[in-house]
mmCIF file of C-alpha atoms and ligand atoms in Angstrom:
data_model
loop_
_atom_site.group_PDB
_atom_site.id
_atom_site.type_symbol
_atom_site.label_atom_id
_atom_site.label_comp_id
_atom_site.label_asym_id
_atom_site.label_seq_id
_atom_site.Cartn_x
_atom_site.Cartn_y
_atom_site.Cartn_z
ATOM 1 C CA MET A 1 3.454 -26.881 -16.747
ATOM 2 C CA LEU A 2 4.477 -23.516 -15.336
ATOM 3 C CA LYS A 3 4.016 -22.319 -11.772
ATOM 4 C CA TYR A 4 1.276 -19.803 -11.006
ATOM 5 C CA ARG A 5 3.124 -16.534 -10.446
ATOM 6 C CA LEU A 6 1.357 -13.521 -9.021
ATOM 7 C CA PHE A 7 3.017 -10.165 -9.684
ATOM 8 C CA THR A 8 0.143 -7.797 -9.001
ATOM 9 C CA PRO A 9 0.307 -4.885 -6.550
ATOM 10 C CA GLY A 10 -2.313 -6.589 -4.412
ATOM 11 C CA PRO A 11 -3.316 -9.266 -3.897
ATOM 12 C CA VAL A 12 0.181 -10.642 -3.521
ATOM 13 C CA ALA A 13 1.667 -14.132 -3.381
ATOM 14 C CA VAL A 14 1.356 -15.398 0.205
ATOM 15 C CA PRO A 15 4.377 -17.246 1.668
ATOM 16 C CA GLU A 16 3.879 -20.847 2.728
ATOM 17 C CA ARG A 17 4.716 -20.010 6.375
ATOM 18 C CA VAL A 18 1.812 -17.577 6.480
ATOM 19 C CA ARG A 19 -0.594 -19.965 4.752
ATOM 20 C CA ARG A 20 0.255 -22.668 7.287
ATOM 21 C CA ALA A 21 -0.259 -20.289 10.216
ATOM 22 C CA MET A 22 -3.738 -19.475 8.911
ATOM 23 C CA ALA A 23 -4.584 -23.193 8.680
ATOM 24 C CA GLY A 24 -4.117 -23.803 12.417
ATOM 25 C CA THR A 25 -6.886 -24.462 14.943
ATOM 26 C CA LEU A 26 -9.493 -21.730 14.792
ATOM 27 C CA LEU A 27 -9.490 -19.895 18.120
ATOM 28 C CA HIS A 28 -12.576 -18.285 19.550
ATOM 29 C CA HIS A 29 -12.044 -14.534 19.566
ATOM 30 C CA ARG A 30 -13.460 -14.120 23.077
ATOM 31 C CA SER A 31 -11.399 -16.955 24.542
ATOM 32 C CA PRO A 32 -8.220 -16.263 26.532
ATOM 33 C CA ASP A 33 -6.210 -18.043 23.819
ATOM 34 C CA PHE A 34 -6.839 -15.211 21.393
ATOM 35 C CA ILE A 35 -5.455 -12.484 23.674
ATOM 36 C CA PRO A 36 -1.744 -13.223 23.093
ATOM 37 C CA VAL A 37 -2.382 -13.421 19.343
ATOM 38 C CA MET A 38 -3.965 -9.947 19.295
ATOM 39 C CA ASP A 39 -1.294 -8.657 21.639
ATOM 40 C CA GLU A 40 1.531 -9.841 19.404
ATOM 41 C CA ALA A 41 -0.158 -8.523 16.258
ATOM 42 C CA ARG A 42 -0.727 -5.078 17.799
ATOM 43 C CA LYS A 43 2.801 -4.766 19.191
ATOM 44 C CA SER A 44 4.482 -5.876 15.984
ATOM 45 C CA LEU A 45 2.244 -3.720 13.787
ATOM 46 C CA ARG A 46 3.441 -0.658 15.702
ATOM 47 C CA LYS A 47 7.031 -1.527 14.830
ATOM 48 C CA VAL A 48 6.286 -1.666 11.112
ATOM 49 C CA PHE A 49 4.184 1.527 11.250
ATOM 50 C CA GLN A 50 7.049 3.053 13.274
ATOM 51 C CA THR A 51 4.686 4.389 15.918
ATOM 52 C CA GLU A 52 4.294 4.054 19.672
ATOM 53 C CA HIS A 53 0.564 4.598 19.349
ATOM 54 C CA GLU A 54 -2.467 2.516 18.483
ATOM 55 C CA VAL A 55 -2.753 0.597 15.198
ATOM 56 C CA LEU A 56 -6.301 -0.725 14.922
ATOM 57 C CA ILE A 57 -7.058 -3.953 13.064
ATOM 58 C CA LEU A 58 -10.299 -4.031 11.060
ATOM 59 C CA ALA A 59 -12.023 -6.801 9.119
ATOM 60 C CA THR A 60 -12.400 -4.915 5.822
ATOM 61 C CA SER A 61 -10.427 -4.346 2.658
ATOM 62 C CA GLY A 62 -8.143 -1.318 2.503
ATOM 63 C CA THR A 63 -10.963 0.939 1.343
ATOM 64 C CA GLY A 64 -12.756 0.203 4.622
ATOM 65 C CA ALA A 65 -9.819 1.693 6.506
ATOM 66 C CA MET A 66 -9.911 4.745 4.220
ATOM 67 C CA GLU A 67 -13.633 5.090 4.887
ATOM 68 C CA ALA A 68 -13.036 4.680 8.642
ATOM 69 C CA ALA A 69 -10.555 7.566 8.513
ATOM 70 C CA VAL A 70 -13.041 9.859 6.740
ATOM 71 C CA ALA A 71 -16.009 8.770 8.887
ATOM 72 C CA ASN A 72 -14.162 9.278 12.165
ATOM 73 C CA LEU A 73 -12.102 12.398 11.552
ATOM 74 C CA THR A 74 -14.438 14.673 9.615
ATOM 75 C CA ALA A 75 -17.735 16.450 10.257
ATOM 76 C CA PRO A 76 -20.388 17.175 7.615
ATOM 77 C CA GLY A 77 -19.675 20.582 6.103
ATOM 78 C CA ASP A 78 -15.891 20.278 6.528
ATOM 79 C CA THR A 79 -13.482 21.085 3.753
ATOM 80 C CA ALA A 80 -10.471 18.832 3.129
ATOM 81 C CA ILE A 81 -7.461 19.046 0.820
ATOM 82 C CA VAL A 82 -7.172 15.930 -1.351
ATOM 83 C CA VAL A 83 -4.197 14.999 -3.514
ATOM 84 C CA ARG A 84 -5.792 13.440 -6.604
ATOM 85 C CA GLY A 85 -3.068 11.841 -8.693
ATOM 86 C CA GLY A 86 -4.649 8.510 -9.547
ATOM 87 C CA LYS A 87 -7.468 6.095 -8.883
ATOM 88 C CA PHE A 88 -6.870 6.053 -5.134
ATOM 89 C CA GLY A 89 -6.608 9.815 -4.833
ATOM 90 C CA GLU A 90 -10.010 9.900 -6.538
ATOM 91 C CA ARG A 91 -11.234 7.501 -3.863
ATOM 92 C CA TRP A 92 -10.343 9.957 -1.080
ATOM 93 C CA ALA A 93 -12.375 12.638 -2.860
ATOM 94 C CA GLU A 94 -15.333 10.286 -3.353
ATOM 95 C CA LEU A 95 -15.264 9.232 0.299
ATOM 96 C CA CYS A 96 -15.218 12.873 1.394
ATOM 97 C CA GLU A 97 -18.274 13.571 -0.750
ATOM 98 C CA ALA A 98 -20.062 10.532 0.658
ATOM 99 C CA TYR A 99 -19.659 12.013 4.155
ATOM 100 C CA GLY A 100 -20.676 15.562 3.268
ATOM 101 C CA VAL A 101 -17.111 16.864 3.218
ATOM 102 C CA THR A 102 -16.089 19.226 0.407
ATOM 103 C CA PRO A 103 -12.854 18.030 -1.179
ATOM 104 C CA VAL A 104 -10.498 20.676 -2.529
ATOM 105 C CA CYS A 105 -8.672 18.505 -5.049
ATOM 106 C CA ILE A 106 -5.114 19.069 -6.148
ATOM 107 C CA ASP A 107 -5.147 17.332 -9.520
ATOM 108 C CA VAL A 108 -1.803 15.771 -10.274
ATOM 109 C CA GLU A 109 -1.080 14.371 -13.709
ATOM 110 C CA TRP A 110 -1.125 10.575 -13.481
ATOM 111 C CA GLY A 111 2.358 9.163 -13.005
ATOM 112 C CA HIS A 112 3.584 12.282 -11.254
ATOM 113 C CA ALA A 113 4.094 13.131 -7.582
ATOM 114 C CA VAL A 114 2.396 16.151 -6.049
ATOM 115 C CA GLU A 115 4.469 19.313 -5.631
ATOM 116 C CA PRO A 116 4.614 20.180 -1.909
ATOM 117 C CA ALA A 117 4.194 23.855 -2.872
ATOM 118 C CA ALA A 118 0.767 23.019 -4.334
ATOM 119 C CA VAL A 119 -0.350 21.608 -0.989
ATOM 120 C CA LYS A 120 0.982 24.620 0.852
ATOM 121 C CA ALA A 121 -0.915 26.893 -1.535
ATOM 122 C CA ALA A 122 -4.124 24.867 -1.136
ATOM 123 C CA PHE A 123 -3.997 25.210 2.649
ATOM 124 C CA ALA A 124 -3.322 28.948 2.298
ATOM 125 C CA ALA A 125 -6.250 29.402 -0.099
ATOM 126 C CA ASN A 126 -8.598 27.285 2.052
ATOM 127 C CA PRO A 127 -7.871 28.174 5.673
ATOM 128 C CA GLN A 128 -11.028 26.336 6.763
ATOM 129 C CA ALA A 129 -9.483 23.026 5.565
ATOM 130 C CA LYS A 130 -7.874 21.170 8.459
ATOM 131 C CA LEU A 131 -7.287 17.787 6.826
ATOM 132 C CA LEU A 132 -4.993 16.597 4.066
ATOM 133 C CA PHE A 133 -5.731 13.261 2.383
ATOM 134 C CA VAL A 134 -2.999 11.708 0.254
ATOM 135 C CA GLN A 135 -1.550 8.365 -0.908
ATOM 136 C CA ALA A 136 2.040 7.446 -0.042
ATOM 137 C CA SER A 137 2.359 5.105 -3.007
ATOM 138 C CA GLU A 138 -0.354 5.787 -5.624
ATOM 139 C CA THR A 139 -0.610 2.180 -6.756
ATOM 140 C CA SER A 140 -2.669 3.007 -9.851
ATOM 141 C CA THR A 141 0.156 5.040 -11.415
ATOM 142 C CA GLY A 142 3.256 3.695 -9.662
ATOM 143 C CA ALA A 143 4.167 7.130 -8.258
ATOM 144 C CA TYR A 144 5.317 7.989 -4.729
ATOM 145 C CA HIS A 145 4.185 11.261 -3.117
ATOM 146 C CA PRO A 146 6.676 13.113 -0.868
ATOM 147 C CA ILE A 147 5.028 12.297 2.468
ATOM 148 C CA ARG A 148 7.775 13.715 4.671
ATOM 149 C CA GLU A 149 7.449 17.168 3.087
ATOM 150 C CA LEU A 150 3.640 16.990 3.051
ATOM 151 C CA ALA A 151 3.492 16.063 6.741
ATOM 152 C CA ALA A 152 5.742 19.014 7.565
ATOM 153 C CA ILE A 153 3.376 21.347 5.671
ATOM 154 C CA ALA A 154 0.285 19.930 7.399
ATOM 155 C CA ASN A 155 2.022 20.297 10.745
ATOM 156 C CA GLU A 156 2.720 23.998 10.227
ATOM 157 C CA SER A 157 -0.549 24.563 12.065
ATOM 158 C CA PRO A 158 -1.405 22.463 15.142
ATOM 159 C CA ASP A 159 -5.101 22.127 14.262
ATOM 160 C CA ARG A 160 -4.325 20.409 10.942
ATOM 161 C CA MET A 161 -3.855 16.711 10.277
ATOM 162 C CA ILE A 162 -2.425 14.576 7.490
ATOM 163 C CA VAL A 163 -4.119 11.283 6.637
ATOM 164 C CA VAL A 164 -1.953 8.954 4.569
ATOM 165 C CA ASP A 165 -3.235 6.061 2.495
ATOM 166 C CA GLY A 166 -0.260 3.815 3.093
ATOM 167 C CA ILE A 167 -2.053 0.748 1.762
ATOM 168 C CA SER A 168 0.843 -0.009 -0.582
ATOM 169 C CA GLY A 169 3.269 2.267 1.276
ATOM 170 C CA VAL A 170 3.727 0.877 4.786
ATOM 171 C CA GLY A 171 6.349 -1.871 4.818
ATOM 172 C CA VAL A 172 7.498 -0.747 1.366
ATOM 173 C CA HIS A 173 8.711 2.844 1.779
ATOM 174 C CA ASP A 174 10.237 4.324 4.923
ATOM 175 C CA LEU A 175 7.254 6.114 6.523
ATOM 176 C CA PRO A 176 8.156 6.725 10.166
ATOM 177 C CA MET A 177 4.800 7.848 11.455
ATOM 178 C CA ASP A 178 5.806 9.394 14.751
ATOM 179 C CA ALA A 179 9.077 10.917 13.534
ATOM 180 C CA TRP A 180 7.437 12.604 10.542
ATOM 181 C CA GLY A 181 4.281 13.677 12.367
ATOM 182 C CA ILE A 182 1.810 11.588 10.358
ATOM 183 C CA ASP A 183 -1.542 11.673 12.186
ATOM 184 C CA VAL A 184 -3.328 8.794 10.503
ATOM 185 C CA MET A 185 -1.996 6.058 8.255
ATOM 186 C CA VAL A 186 -3.957 3.127 6.844
ATOM 187 C CA SER A 187 -2.924 -0.104 5.161
ATOM 188 C CA GLY A 188 -4.393 -3.367 3.888
ATOM 189 C CA SER A 189 -3.370 -6.993 4.291
ATOM 190 C CA GLN A 190 -3.049 -7.996 0.624
ATOM 191 C CA LYS A 191 -0.175 -5.589 -0.034
ATOM 192 C CA SER A 192 3.187 -5.624 1.782
ATOM 193 C CA TRP A 193 1.771 -7.733 4.628
ATOM 194 C CA ASN A 194 2.060 -11.046 2.736
ATOM 195 C CA LEU A 195 -1.554 -11.928 3.479
ATOM 196 C CA PRO A 196 -4.773 -12.594 1.585
ATOM 197 C CA PRO A 197 -7.226 -9.673 1.349
ATOM 198 C CA GLY A 198 -9.568 -9.001 4.264
ATOM 199 C CA LEU A 199 -7.693 -7.099 6.977
ATOM 200 C CA ALA A 200 -7.070 -3.372 7.162
ATOM 201 C CA PHE A 201 -5.122 -1.260 9.616
ATOM 202 C CA VAL A 202 -5.666 2.268 10.910
ATOM 203 C CA ALA A 203 -2.849 3.873 12.892
ATOM 204 C CA LEU A 204 -3.835 6.922 14.934
ATOM 205 C CA SER A 205 -1.671 9.555 16.617
ATOM 206 C CA PRO A 206 -2.868 10.806 20.036
ATOM 207 C CA LYS A 207 -4.235 13.918 18.296
ATOM 208 C CA ALA A 208 -6.150 11.752 15.825
ATOM 209 C CA GLN A 209 -7.510 9.596 18.656
ATOM 210 C CA GLU A 210 -8.876 12.728 20.329
ATOM 211 C CA ARG A 211 -10.528 13.728 17.064
ATOM 212 C CA VAL A 212 -12.092 10.261 16.751
ATOM 213 C CA LYS A 213 -13.563 10.537 20.242
ATOM 214 C CA GLY A 214 -15.164 13.879 19.399
ATOM 215 C CA GLY A 215 -16.273 12.708 15.931
ATOM 216 C CA LYS A 216 -19.448 14.170 14.457
ATOM 217 C CA GLN A 217 -20.321 11.740 11.647
ATOM 218 C CA SER A 218 -22.884 8.929 11.817
ATOM 219 C CA ARG A 219 -21.044 5.648 11.854
ATOM 220 C CA TYR A 220 -21.520 2.172 13.234
ATOM 221 C CA TYR A 221 -19.399 -0.772 12.005
ATOM 222 C CA LEU A 222 -16.460 1.545 11.393
ATOM 223 C CA ASP A 223 -16.899 3.513 14.626
ATOM 224 C CA LEU A 224 -13.293 3.671 15.774
ATOM 225 C CA ARG A 225 -14.333 4.750 19.286
ATOM 226 C CA GLN A 226 -15.524 1.158 19.781
ATOM 227 C CA GLU A 227 -12.306 -0.290 18.389
ATOM 228 C CA LEU A 228 -10.044 2.004 20.432
ATOM 229 C CA LYS A 229 -11.821 0.851 23.578
ATOM 230 C CA ALA A 230 -11.805 -2.861 22.698
ATOM 231 C CA GLN A 231 -8.377 -3.238 21.072
ATOM 232 C CA LYS A 232 -6.575 -1.581 23.980
ATOM 233 C CA ASP A 233 -7.569 -4.780 25.847
ATOM 234 C CA ASN A 234 -6.598 -7.061 22.941
ATOM 235 C CA SER A 235 -10.209 -7.544 21.962
ATOM 236 C CA THR A 236 -12.210 -6.178 19.012
ATOM 237 C CA ALA A 237 -15.618 -4.528 18.795
ATOM 238 C CA TRP A 238 -16.996 -7.150 16.405
ATOM 239 C CA THR A 239 -15.920 -10.639 15.363
ATOM 240 C CA PRO A 240 -12.407 -10.222 13.983
ATOM 241 C CA ALA A 241 -10.945 -12.095 11.001
ATOM 242 C CA VAL A 242 -9.305 -14.577 13.373
ATOM 243 C CA SER A 243 -7.442 -16.686 10.810
ATOM 244 C CA LEU A 244 -6.070 -13.644 9.022
ATOM 245 C CA ILE A 245 -4.813 -12.245 12.324
ATOM 246 C CA ALA A 246 -3.048 -15.565 13.019
ATOM 247 C CA GLY A 247 -1.442 -15.208 9.584
ATOM 248 C CA LEU A 248 -0.604 -11.584 10.338
ATOM 249 C CA CYS A 249 1.389 -12.624 13.418
ATOM 250 C CA GLU A 250 3.452 -15.023 11.321
ATOM 251 C CA SER A 251 3.955 -12.446 8.581
ATOM 252 C CA LEU A 252 5.046 -9.833 11.129
ATOM 253 C CA ARG A 253 7.565 -12.330 12.548
ATOM 254 C CA MET A 254 8.985 -12.750 9.046
ATOM 255 C CA ILE A 255 9.142 -8.976 8.512
ATOM 256 C CA LEU A 256 10.762 -8.267 11.874
ATOM 257 C CA ASP A 257 13.186 -11.208 11.562
ATOM 258 C CA GLU A 258 14.359 -9.870 8.210
ATOM 259 C CA GLY A 259 14.410 -6.398 9.777
ATOM 260 C CA LEU A 260 12.335 -3.446 8.603
ATOM 261 C CA PRO A 261 15.294 -1.633 6.955
ATOM 262 C CA ALA A 262 16.128 -4.798 4.987
ATOM 263 C CA VAL A 263 12.482 -5.256 3.989
ATOM 264 C CA LEU A 264 12.301 -1.679 2.702
ATOM 265 C CA ALA A 265 15.634 -2.100 0.871
ATOM 266 C CA ARG A 266 14.332 -5.285 -0.754
ATOM 267 C CA HIS A 267 11.306 -3.481 -2.226
ATOM 268 C CA ALA A 268 13.556 -0.664 -3.445
ATOM 269 C CA LEU A 269 15.908 -3.170 -5.086
ATOM 270 C CA LEU A 270 13.179 -5.125 -6.908
ATOM 271 C CA ALA A 271 11.690 -1.854 -8.159
ATOM 272 C CA LYS A 272 15.088 -0.639 -9.350
ATOM 273 C CA MET A 273 15.849 -3.916 -11.151
ATOM 274 C CA THR A 274 12.507 -3.696 -12.934
ATOM 275 C CA ARG A 275 12.859 -0.046 -13.933
ATOM 276 C CA HIS A 276 16.360 -0.504 -15.330
ATOM 277 C CA ALA A 277 15.414 -3.719 -17.117
ATOM 278 C CA MET A 278 12.430 -2.100 -18.827
ATOM 279 C CA ASN A 279 14.522 0.874 -19.928
ATOM 280 C CA ALA A 280 17.186 -1.521 -21.230
ATOM 281 C CA ILE A 281 14.664 -3.085 -23.620
ATOM 282 C CA GLY A 282 13.459 0.326 -24.744
ATOM 283 C CA LEU A 283 10.274 0.567 -22.695
ATOM 284 C CA GLU A 284 9.257 3.749 -20.896
ATOM 285 C CA LEU A 285 8.199 4.090 -17.294
ATOM 286 C CA TYR A 286 4.896 5.744 -16.389
ATOM 287 C CA ALA A 287 6.290 7.318 -13.199
ATOM 288 C CA PRO A 288 10.001 7.748 -13.836
ATOM 289 C CA VAL A 289 10.687 10.740 -11.584
ATOM 290 C CA SER A 290 9.247 9.628 -8.243
ATOM 291 C CA PRO A 291 8.631 5.887 -8.557
ATOM 292 C CA SER A 292 6.852 3.755 -5.983
ATOM 293 C CA PHE A 293 8.651 0.678 -4.703
ATOM 294 C CA ALA A 294 5.338 -1.208 -4.397
ATOM 295 C CA CYS A 295 4.930 -1.636 -8.136
ATOM 296 C CA THR A 296 6.488 -0.430 -11.353
ATOM 297 C CA ALA A 297 4.151 0.970 -13.996
ATOM 298 C CA ILE A 298 5.428 0.522 -17.534
ATOM 299 C CA LYS A 299 4.027 2.069 -20.714
ATOM 300 C CA VAL A 300 2.865 -0.455 -23.283
ATOM 301 C CA PRO A 301 5.076 0.189 -26.322
ATOM 302 C CA ALA A 302 3.527 1.538 -29.515
ATOM 303 C CA GLY A 303 2.184 -1.201 -31.760
ATOM 304 C CA VAL A 304 1.484 -3.592 -28.882
ATOM 305 C CA ASP A 305 -2.027 -4.186 -27.520
ATOM 306 C CA GLY A 306 -1.752 -3.832 -23.733
ATOM 307 C CA LYS A 307 -4.674 -6.114 -22.942
ATOM 308 C CA LYS A 308 -3.220 -8.776 -25.249
ATOM 309 C CA LEU A 309 0.180 -8.491 -23.590
ATOM 310 C CA ILE A 310 -1.278 -9.048 -20.119
ATOM 311 C CA LYS A 311 -3.425 -11.936 -21.341
ATOM 312 C CA HIS A 312 -0.473 -13.511 -23.162
ATOM 313 C CA LEU A 313 1.699 -13.334 -20.031
ATOM 314 C CA GLN A 314 -1.089 -15.161 -18.226
ATOM 315 C CA THR A 315 -1.901 -17.838 -20.767
ATOM 316 C CA ARG A 316 1.572 -18.559 -22.177
ATOM 317 C CA TYR A 317 3.764 -17.901 -19.134
ATOM 318 C CA SER A 318 1.364 -18.283 -16.181
ATOM 319 C CA ILE A 319 2.343 -14.834 -14.906
ATOM 320 C CA THR A 320 -0.206 -12.326 -13.668
ATOM 321 C CA VAL A 321 0.648 -8.636 -13.836
ATOM 322 C CA ALA A 322 -1.857 -5.788 -13.465
ATOM 323 C CA ASP A 323 -3.442 -3.637 -16.154
ATOM 324 C CA GLY A 324 -3.738 0.111 -15.739
ATOM 325 C CA GLN A 325 -6.949 1.434 -14.178
ATOM 326 C CA SER A 326 -9.468 3.899 -15.718
ATOM 327 C CA GLN A 327 -7.643 6.311 -18.025
ATOM 328 C CA ALA A 328 -4.479 4.180 -17.924
ATOM 329 C CA ALA A 329 -6.239 0.899 -18.813
ATOM 330 C CA GLY A 330 -4.550 -0.779 -21.769
ATOM 331 C CA LYS A 331 -1.828 1.887 -21.812
ATOM 332 C CA ILE A 332 0.332 0.592 -18.982
ATOM 333 C CA PHE A 333 1.006 -2.629 -17.139
ATOM 334 C CA ARG A 334 2.077 -2.840 -13.528
ATOM 335 C CA VAL A 335 4.546 -5.273 -12.000
ATOM 336 C CA GLY A 336 4.292 -5.733 -8.234
ATOM 337 C CA HIS A 337 7.197 -6.002 -5.808
ATOM 338 C CA MET A 338 5.253 -6.873 -2.655
ATOM 339 C CA GLY A 339 4.532 -10.249 -1.104
ATOM 340 C CA ASP A 340 6.373 -13.502 -1.659
ATOM 341 C CA VAL A 341 8.520 -12.355 -4.599
ATOM 342 C CA ASP A 342 12.295 -12.020 -4.468
ATOM 343 C CA ALA A 343 15.044 -10.822 -6.791
ATOM 344 C CA LEU A 344 15.229 -14.065 -8.760
ATOM 345 C CA ASP A 345 11.440 -14.077 -9.165
ATOM 346 C CA THR A 346 11.754 -10.538 -10.476
ATOM 347 C CA ILE A 347 14.318 -11.681 -13.043
ATOM 348 C CA THR A 348 11.777 -14.325 -14.059
ATOM 349 C CA VAL A 349 8.999 -11.801 -14.634
ATOM 350 C CA ILE A 350 11.368 -9.595 -16.638
ATOM 351 C CA ALA A 351 12.289 -12.602 -18.821
ATOM 352 C CA ALA A 352 8.607 -13.374 -19.361
ATOM 353 C CA ILE A 353 7.854 -9.777 -20.357
ATOM 354 C CA GLU A 354 10.680 -9.867 -22.911
ATOM 355 C CA MET A 355 9.436 -13.155 -24.358
ATOM 356 C CA ALA A 356 5.813 -12.018 -24.419
ATOM 357 C CA LEU A 357 6.719 -8.814 -26.277
ATOM 358 C CA ALA A 358 8.726 -10.835 -28.807
ATOM 359 C CA ASP A 359 5.824 -13.300 -29.208
ATOM 360 C CA LEU A 360 3.527 -10.371 -30.012
ATOM 361 C CA GLY A 361 5.862 -9.183 -32.762
ATOM 362 C CA HIS A 362 7.545 -6.356 -30.875
ATOM 363 C CA SER A 363 11.239 -6.122 -31.632
ATOM 364 C CA VAL A 364 12.997 -6.725 -28.353
ATOM 365 C CA PRO A 365 16.662 -7.487 -27.578
ATOM 366 C CA LEU A 366 15.973 -10.746 -25.710
ATOM 367 C CA GLY A 367 17.902 -10.963 -22.454
ATOM 368 C CA LYS A 368 18.939 -7.311 -22.334
ATOM 369 C CA GLY A 369 16.558 -6.435 -19.503
ATOM 370 C CA VAL A 370 17.352 -9.645 -17.661
ATOM 371 C CA GLN A 371 21.058 -8.872 -17.917
ATOM 372 C CA GLU A 372 20.533 -5.404 -16.490
ATOM 373 C CA ALA A 373 18.519 -6.811 -13.582
ATOM 374 C CA MET A 374 21.135 -9.503 -12.956
ATOM 375 C CA GLU A 375 23.921 -6.921 -12.740
ATOM 376 C CA ILE A 376 21.966 -4.789 -10.274
ATOM 377 C CA PHE A 377 21.075 -7.769 -8.108
ATOM 378 C CA ARG A 378 24.592 -9.228 -8.229
ATOM 379 C CA THR A 379 26.070 -5.923 -7.053
ATOM 380 C CA ALA A 380 23.466 -5.551 -4.292
ATOM 381 C CA ALA A 381 23.931 -9.160 -3.127
ATOM 382 C CA ALA A 382 27.723 -8.716 -2.965
ATOM 383 C CA GLY A 383 27.275 -5.464 -1.041
ATOM 384 C CA SER A 384 25.003 -7.022 1.577
ATOM 385 C CA LYS A 385 27.529 -9.760 2.462
HETATM 386 C C1 PLP B 1 -4.967 -1.516 -2.974
HETATM 387 C C2 PLP B 1 -5.077 -0.091 -2.622
HETATM 388 C C3 PLP B 1 -6.288 0.470 -2.173
HETATM 389 C C4 PLP B 1 -7.589 -0.292 -2.160
HETATM 390 O O1 PLP B 1 -7.633 -1.259 -1.214
HETATM 391 P P1 PLP B 1 -8.780 -2.391 -1.271
HETATM 392 O O2 PLP B 1 -8.182 -3.410 -0.349
HETATM 393 O O3 PLP B 1 -8.895 -2.845 -2.683
HETATM 394 O O4 PLP B 1 -10.014 -1.811 -0.740
HETATM 395 C C5 PLP B 1 -6.308 1.791 -1.810
HETATM 396 N N1 PLP B 1 -5.203 2.556 -1.878
HETATM 397 C C6 PLP B 1 -4.028 2.061 -2.310
HETATM 398 C C7 PLP B 1 -2.840 2.964 -2.372
HETATM 399 C C8 PLP B 1 -3.931 0.726 -2.699
HETATM 400 O O5 PLP B 1 -2.763 0.237 -3.134
#
């Protein structure tokens, strides 16, 4: 029997400490006992988002936080610049359309990062556009967009804002919200937060909070005016996902005990081990130039059926990796680096990929990728002592 091993870029494997914290006595959300829980979660979330300002907690999946951003910051008839370089960039455009906002899409070839100059040009050509929607880590392609540069471009004019989908970015890449001038950043619990799905976060700069208060869209459940009012007092507008928030506190303790810089370095290391290992066995990366540290997207080699490879990893080796989405389905597979996976787990998934490829008749130098990953980890481990 093999252990169940989850290597998807959400949901992620949840550490035992967090699972235990969620199994504790269920507190009533309007009882005084819940206040310190909310208080701790809010304070610690700000540290990971690297902001002094409000990070709202919502009971939705990550998409709910994206929708909340669009519903609370736009008005019907607005124009917004959208970086569309994958499935989640498409989602920003679709959300804009759903709220009567015209998206001006910058189409980026999947696997690539947007060129900052393209965003600058889009703002220049569409002076009525005051919002930029972008992913930090575009999980569907494994690419990272240059958020620091994009925030600087958005901030060239004080009436513009940048909204970052940091669902697989926060707690993975260094995204100092306040220092870089990011106005809104969202995330979701089943990514770097070591939790099951069901919670989402929306961090708002003071400028974004003002915009929310003057918002012009119809909205109800995701009306952030209600949440800003309630969460300031460690309450929530509606019934919160109490058990997930208890788990969030424990997860945030783990993150802050390890230290945010170390957590970010860990994701970078696992991603690097995976990239080098795949290259060592002759596989190509889907996003080699600006890779995300949340997951590594690898091209399925010629002659191998991608769906079969993923299924074989599951049935023979009890390892779950993710397929590509839409146009990349069957052409790539994605190995996650978030959640309860460490360097030795990553060596395990690399070994399984090598074996699975060999099982499917692909000529692979068994152990070559593992060796590469071992060398990188050994050097990093020696350096951190
Ligand atoms: C996972 C993910 C989403 C979608 O979140 P859901 O929780 O599935 O709604 C959106 N954007 C990015 C970058 C993601 O990684």
